[in-house]
Amino acid sequence: MSLVDRLKVRFALLLLLWLAKDSTQLMSTTVKLNSERLAGSGGVVRIGHLQPNNPNIAHEPEILKMCARDLKERKILPINYTLTVITMESCNKFSGVEHAAYLHYIKNATIYFGPGCNNEMLVIGKLAPRWNVPIIAHMSGDDALSDRTVFPTLGSVALTSASEMARATLTFLQLNNWDEVGFVRTSVNYDRLSMQSLRNILKKREIKVNIEIEFDPFASAEEIISSGKLKLLKSSARIVIVEMGMDIHTATNFMLAVHRSDMKTEEFVYIIPWLAHMNDHYPWEATTVDKQEVKAAFENVIIITAHGYDKKFFDEFQLKFSQATGILSSHYATLSYMSLYDALFLYGLALRDAYEDLGGYDVHQNGSFIWSKMTNRQFIGATGQVLMNNKAIRVPSYATYHTTNGTLRIVVELEAKNADRALCEKNPEQCSEHVAHEVIQFYWSSSTGQLPKAVPPCGYTGSLCDYTTYFILLGITAFLVTIAPLSYFVYIKQKERLLYDMTWRIPRDSVRLMDSNKSRSEHSLASKSQSSGSFSGSLGSKQLISAKQATSNGVRLAIKRFQQMRNITFPKSELKLLKELKLTENENLNKFYGICFNQQNEFIVLWLFCTRGSLEDILFNEELKLGRNFQVAFAKDVVKGLSFLHNSPLLIHGLLCLQNCLVDSNWTVKLTNFGTEAIISEKLYHNEIKLIVEEGEDDSDRLADRKYVQQAPEIIRELVTRKTMPPGTQPADIYSLGMVLYQILFRVQPFHERGKSIAKLMEMISMSNDDDQLIRPTFPSSQGTESYNLQARFLPMN
């Protein structure tokens, strides 16, 4: 007879024994076996261990023996009680059923642990109450096993409880007020998953399952996309519960598929129940996948798993088992061993309580009473807190994790609690509950940080919204996007046109030059006499106003006249400067009149004429005696004018000197030639214009002009080397201001005490370097300390 036939015969015999209740032979056999067991067991509990035919968890007997020693050492077991472990195979063609009967009738086993397979547990679980023997499962099983009318002596400490995972998932859904969900599950072996229980629970709680789709557990991401089912999911749900297997790794291909299908926006919430931790790494840490893509696929996902899988518990137990047996167990085996340890520990506690209640060393043979001591209790086991409900089923506490950049953080704790006994008796389904505790709020990757609603505002397909308003707004936006650049372009062109309008350009025909000798005689300082407390003496003088003059439309002007060598164009920067010059007005600034160019081969710069000439004409007229009030007034006017320039769009003067400080008929000082000197210098440098030399003048004397020695050393250095005026700066203006104030206060020229020519002084200043001491004007000793202190504040160090 073959092995298969023998197994069939044995199984048939067991079924016959079970069904033949009234058989005299069965009764006599049972009485005989029971009498043998009562006579021989004493204080010895024979543990029937039905070990699964799985080499990955081959060390379960060592776990039971280690736990038995712990119970003995911790004095949890009653005195003189001994636990003996008898291990036999299960989960191999119903071998566990046969061995369970053998352990009961031959070995007098009074407690079973295992088997690790659902099909054998369904049979042995029904036999155990007939033998009055409790059986404790430590692995996940069918939902039917929770029916205590069929399995009255069955207990379970499994962390992978499908029914409790379903209840925990319901608690999280209710916390977020979601009343519509979608299911994604595997097409095979889904009877052990939580989705079976969850479907029934949601129906009772009036939470609608809009769609339920299934995929082959080995389908690739491409196959899932090509199936077209994701489009159905997108049009039916936003809260999606994904359970492709007991381990989170089974959901990898599905998450890749939704990631590639752009279904990972903030309005989609994917909830993955993680029943069993088969691997010691996350899916995105596997070596056989594109880690970055898988990490992105699992980004912003909700994962629910039991608290007993905490790494702290795992590490402590793995170390304890290794030290006790010398065996280093795998990740999966260690998790299985931890639950098995808790199963025997639960039995030890129940045996102790039963012994204390009834006494006697045969109390362990009262299986139903032992089972009752397993209900409604809690203890700290290898997997943390173990809470048993009224059905002797463990109610795990769960943690809800949110994935962010490859890391998991707890956002909601789902704490397990037993309900009131009275409430439990009224409704057995309410004997335990999960209480939600929010650890982190506003963690979702949305603008508000809040989780989305179950149904989007416009529905799953957008059909609930009227988009007319949006289309109108879109049209207006498109119009504005088009018209705004066009308007800006027109604005820029208009500004350019205004620039090129050149309101400052003066026709050459409107300018009439005045004879030099005549203009000098007419505007000699000898035209008036005055005397006052601040100013005294005759104004008659040989000192003449040296500015070249002209008139235009009846306005008297001071001019600078150059020969134009070729046609002149102004860059945009100079056009902006000239426009700003034309608009600038201040009581201490002379008014820019305009420029003549590209006519009669002349380039003429025109400013309003000031009747009293420059400060140089006033200060160095020996016949004029100026009082302190005049000097202070002159100094204040210069400072106010320069301050206005520095705070205006012009920013700088560029060539501040005594010669560019004019005095009008009211004795008000006005700064002139600001801005235009840079343009003139640029044109001279590029040979676009050439200075017109009057009779008796020498072009070589231009660089030796007294106004240049009043400039900052860095300006003079470039002026000497390049023979042209460099662009000015505000610090250079402040240096020149110091020179101007020096001359106003002391009425002497800078460096007069050295007796050098202007050209020599400029050479000395330009040749100095950082190691040399720069030459500086000296302060006349005859002046008071008040003048010296004021001048020292205005003359900066270079």
Short mmCIF file of N, CA and C in Angstrom, two decimals, residues 20-80:
data_model
loop_
_atom_site.label_atom_id
_atom_site.label_comp_id
_atom_site.label_asym_id
_atom_site.label_seq_id
_atom_site.Cartn_x
_atom_site.Cartn_y
_atom_site.Cartn_z
N ALA A 20 -18.52 8.60 15.37
CA ALA A 20 -19.20 7.49 16.08
C ALA A 20 -19.36 7.85 17.56
N LYS A 21 -20.25 8.77 17.86
CA LYS A 21 -20.42 9.22 19.24
C LYS A 21 -20.96 8.11 20.15
N ASP A 22 -21.89 7.36 19.63
CA ASP A 22 -22.57 6.38 20.48
C ASP A 22 -21.96 4.99 20.41
N SER A 23 -20.81 4.89 19.70
CA SER A 23 -20.18 3.56 19.53
C SER A 23 -19.61 3.09 20.87
N THR A 24 -19.94 1.87 21.27
CA THR A 24 -19.44 1.30 22.53
C THR A 24 -17.94 1.14 22.48
N GLN A 25 -17.43 0.78 21.28
CA GLN A 25 -15.98 0.58 21.14
C GLN A 25 -15.25 1.90 21.34
N LEU A 26 -15.81 2.98 20.77
CA LEU A 26 -15.18 4.30 20.92
C LEU A 26 -15.20 4.73 22.37
N MET A 27 -16.30 4.50 23.06
CA MET A 27 -16.40 4.90 24.45
C MET A 27 -15.42 4.15 25.32
N SER A 28 -15.31 2.85 25.07
CA SER A 28 -14.38 2.06 25.89
C SER A 28 -12.95 2.47 25.62
N THR A 29 -12.68 2.76 24.36
CA THR A 29 -11.31 3.19 24.02
C THR A 29 -10.99 4.52 24.68
N THR A 30 -11.95 5.42 24.64
CA THR A 30 -11.73 6.75 25.23
C THR A 30 -11.53 6.66 26.72
N VAL A 31 -12.37 5.81 27.41
CA VAL A 31 -12.24 5.66 28.87
C VAL A 31 -10.89 5.08 29.22
N LYS A 32 -10.45 4.12 28.40
CA LYS A 32 -9.16 3.48 28.67
C LYS A 32 -8.03 4.48 28.55
N LEU A 33 -8.04 5.28 27.46
CA LEU A 33 -6.96 6.25 27.25
C LEU A 33 -6.97 7.34 28.32
N ASN A 34 -8.19 7.77 28.69
CA ASN A 34 -8.27 8.81 29.71
C ASN A 34 -7.76 8.31 31.05
N SER A 35 -8.07 7.06 31.37
CA SER A 35 -7.60 6.53 32.65
C SER A 35 -6.10 6.39 32.66
N GLU A 36 -5.55 6.03 31.49
CA GLU A 36 -4.08 5.94 31.41
C GLU A 36 -3.46 7.32 31.56
N ARG A 37 -4.08 8.32 30.96
CA ARG A 37 -3.51 9.67 31.03
C ARG A 37 -3.59 10.22 32.44
N LEU A 38 -4.72 10.00 33.11
CA LEU A 38 -4.87 10.51 34.48
C LEU A 38 -3.88 9.85 35.43
N ALA A 39 -3.64 8.56 35.17
CA ALA A 39 -2.76 7.84 36.09
C ALA A 39 -1.32 8.21 35.91
N GLY A 40 -0.92 8.59 34.66
CA GLY A 40 0.52 8.73 34.44
C GLY A 40 1.05 10.12 34.33
N SER A 41 0.24 11.16 34.21
CA SER A 41 0.77 12.49 33.91
C SER A 41 1.21 13.24 35.15
N GLY A 42 0.44 13.21 36.19
CA GLY A 42 0.81 13.93 37.40
C GLY A 42 0.94 15.40 37.15
N GLY A 43 2.12 15.99 37.53
CA GLY A 43 2.38 17.41 37.32
C GLY A 43 3.15 17.67 36.04
N VAL A 44 3.04 16.79 35.08
CA VAL A 44 3.75 16.94 33.81
C VAL A 44 2.76 17.31 32.73
N VAL A 45 3.01 18.44 32.08
CA VAL A 45 2.19 18.87 30.94
C VAL A 45 2.91 18.46 29.67
N ARG A 46 2.23 17.60 28.90
CA ARG A 46 2.81 17.17 27.63
C ARG A 46 2.29 18.09 26.53
N ILE A 47 3.24 18.83 25.95
CA ILE A 47 2.91 19.82 24.91
C ILE A 47 2.96 19.14 23.55
N GLY A 48 1.86 19.17 22.83
CA GLY A 48 1.82 18.66 21.47
C GLY A 48 2.19 19.76 20.49
N HIS A 49 3.41 19.66 19.99
CA HIS A 49 3.92 20.70 19.08
C HIS A 49 3.82 20.20 17.64
N LEU A 50 2.99 20.79 16.86
CA LEU A 50 2.80 20.42 15.46
C LEU A 50 3.59 21.40 14.60
N GLN A 51 4.80 20.99 14.27
CA GLN A 51 5.72 21.89 13.57
C GLN A 51 5.47 21.86 12.07
N PRO A 52 5.35 23.03 11.43
CA PRO A 52 5.13 23.07 9.98
C PRO A 52 6.32 22.48 9.23
N ASN A 53 6.01 21.91 8.11
CA ASN A 53 7.04 21.34 7.25
C ASN A 53 7.72 22.48 6.48
N ASN A 54 8.47 23.30 7.21
CA ASN A 54 9.09 24.49 6.65
C ASN A 54 10.48 24.63 7.25
N PRO A 55 11.54 24.40 6.47
CA PRO A 55 12.90 24.45 7.03
C PRO A 55 13.29 25.82 7.55
N ASN A 56 12.57 26.88 7.12
CA ASN A 56 12.92 28.23 7.57
C ASN A 56 12.63 28.44 9.06
N ILE A 57 11.73 27.63 9.62
CA ILE A 57 11.39 27.77 11.04
C ILE A 57 11.60 26.43 11.76
N ALA A 58 12.76 25.82 11.46
CA ALA A 58 13.04 24.47 11.98
C ALA A 58 13.36 24.45 13.46
N HIS A 59 13.60 25.61 14.07
CA HIS A 59 14.03 25.65 15.47
C HIS A 59 12.90 26.01 16.42
N GLU A 60 11.65 25.73 16.04
CA GLU A 60 10.53 25.99 16.95
C GLU A 60 10.63 25.20 18.26
N PRO A 61 11.08 23.91 18.24
CA PRO A 61 11.19 23.18 19.52
C PRO A 61 12.10 23.88 20.51
N GLU A 62 13.22 24.48 20.02
CA GLU A 62 14.14 25.18 20.91
C GLU A 62 13.47 26.40 21.55
N ILE A 63 12.57 27.04 20.78
CA ILE A 63 11.84 28.20 21.32
C ILE A 63 10.94 27.76 22.47
N LEU A 64 10.22 26.64 22.28
CA LEU A 64 9.31 26.17 23.33
C LEU A 64 10.09 25.75 24.58
N LYS A 65 11.22 25.12 24.38
CA LYS A 65 12.02 24.72 25.54
C LYS A 65 12.59 25.94 26.26
N MET A 66 13.00 26.97 25.48
CA MET A 66 13.52 28.18 26.11
C MET A 66 12.43 28.88 26.91
N CYS A 67 11.23 28.93 26.37
CA CYS A 67 10.12 29.56 27.08
C CYS A 67 9.75 28.75 28.34
N ALA A 68 9.78 27.40 28.23
CA ALA A 68 9.47 26.56 29.40
C ALA A 68 10.46 26.82 30.53
N ARG A 69 11.73 26.99 30.18
CA ARG A 69 12.74 27.29 31.20
C ARG A 69 12.46 28.65 31.83
N ASP A 70 12.09 29.64 30.99
CA ASP A 70 11.80 30.98 31.51
C ASP A 70 10.61 30.94 32.47
N LEU A 71 9.59 30.19 32.13
CA LEU A 71 8.42 30.08 33.00
C LEU A 71 8.79 29.46 34.33
N LYS A 72 9.68 28.48 34.28
CA LYS A 72 10.13 27.80 35.50
C LYS A 72 10.98 28.75 36.35
N GLU A 73 11.94 29.41 35.70
CA GLU A 73 12.86 30.29 36.42
C GLU A 73 12.14 31.50 37.01
N ARG A 74 11.15 31.98 36.32
CA ARG A 74 10.42 33.16 36.80
C ARG A 74 9.28 32.78 37.75
N LYS A 75 9.20 31.46 38.03
CA LYS A 75 8.23 30.94 38.99
C LYS A 75 6.78 31.26 38.61
N ILE A 76 6.56 31.24 37.32
CA ILE A 76 5.20 31.41 36.83
C ILE A 76 4.46 30.08 36.88
N LEU A 77 5.16 29.00 36.54
CA LEU A 77 4.56 27.67 36.62
C LEU A 77 4.35 27.28 38.09
N PRO A 78 3.26 26.56 38.37
CA PRO A 78 3.07 26.05 39.74
C PRO A 78 4.23 25.11 40.12
N ILE A 79 4.49 25.02 41.42
CA ILE A 79 5.59 24.19 41.90
C ILE A 79 5.33 22.73 41.49
N ASN A 80 6.43 22.06 41.11
CA ASN A 80 6.40 20.64 40.70
C ASN A 80 5.71 20.38 39.37
#
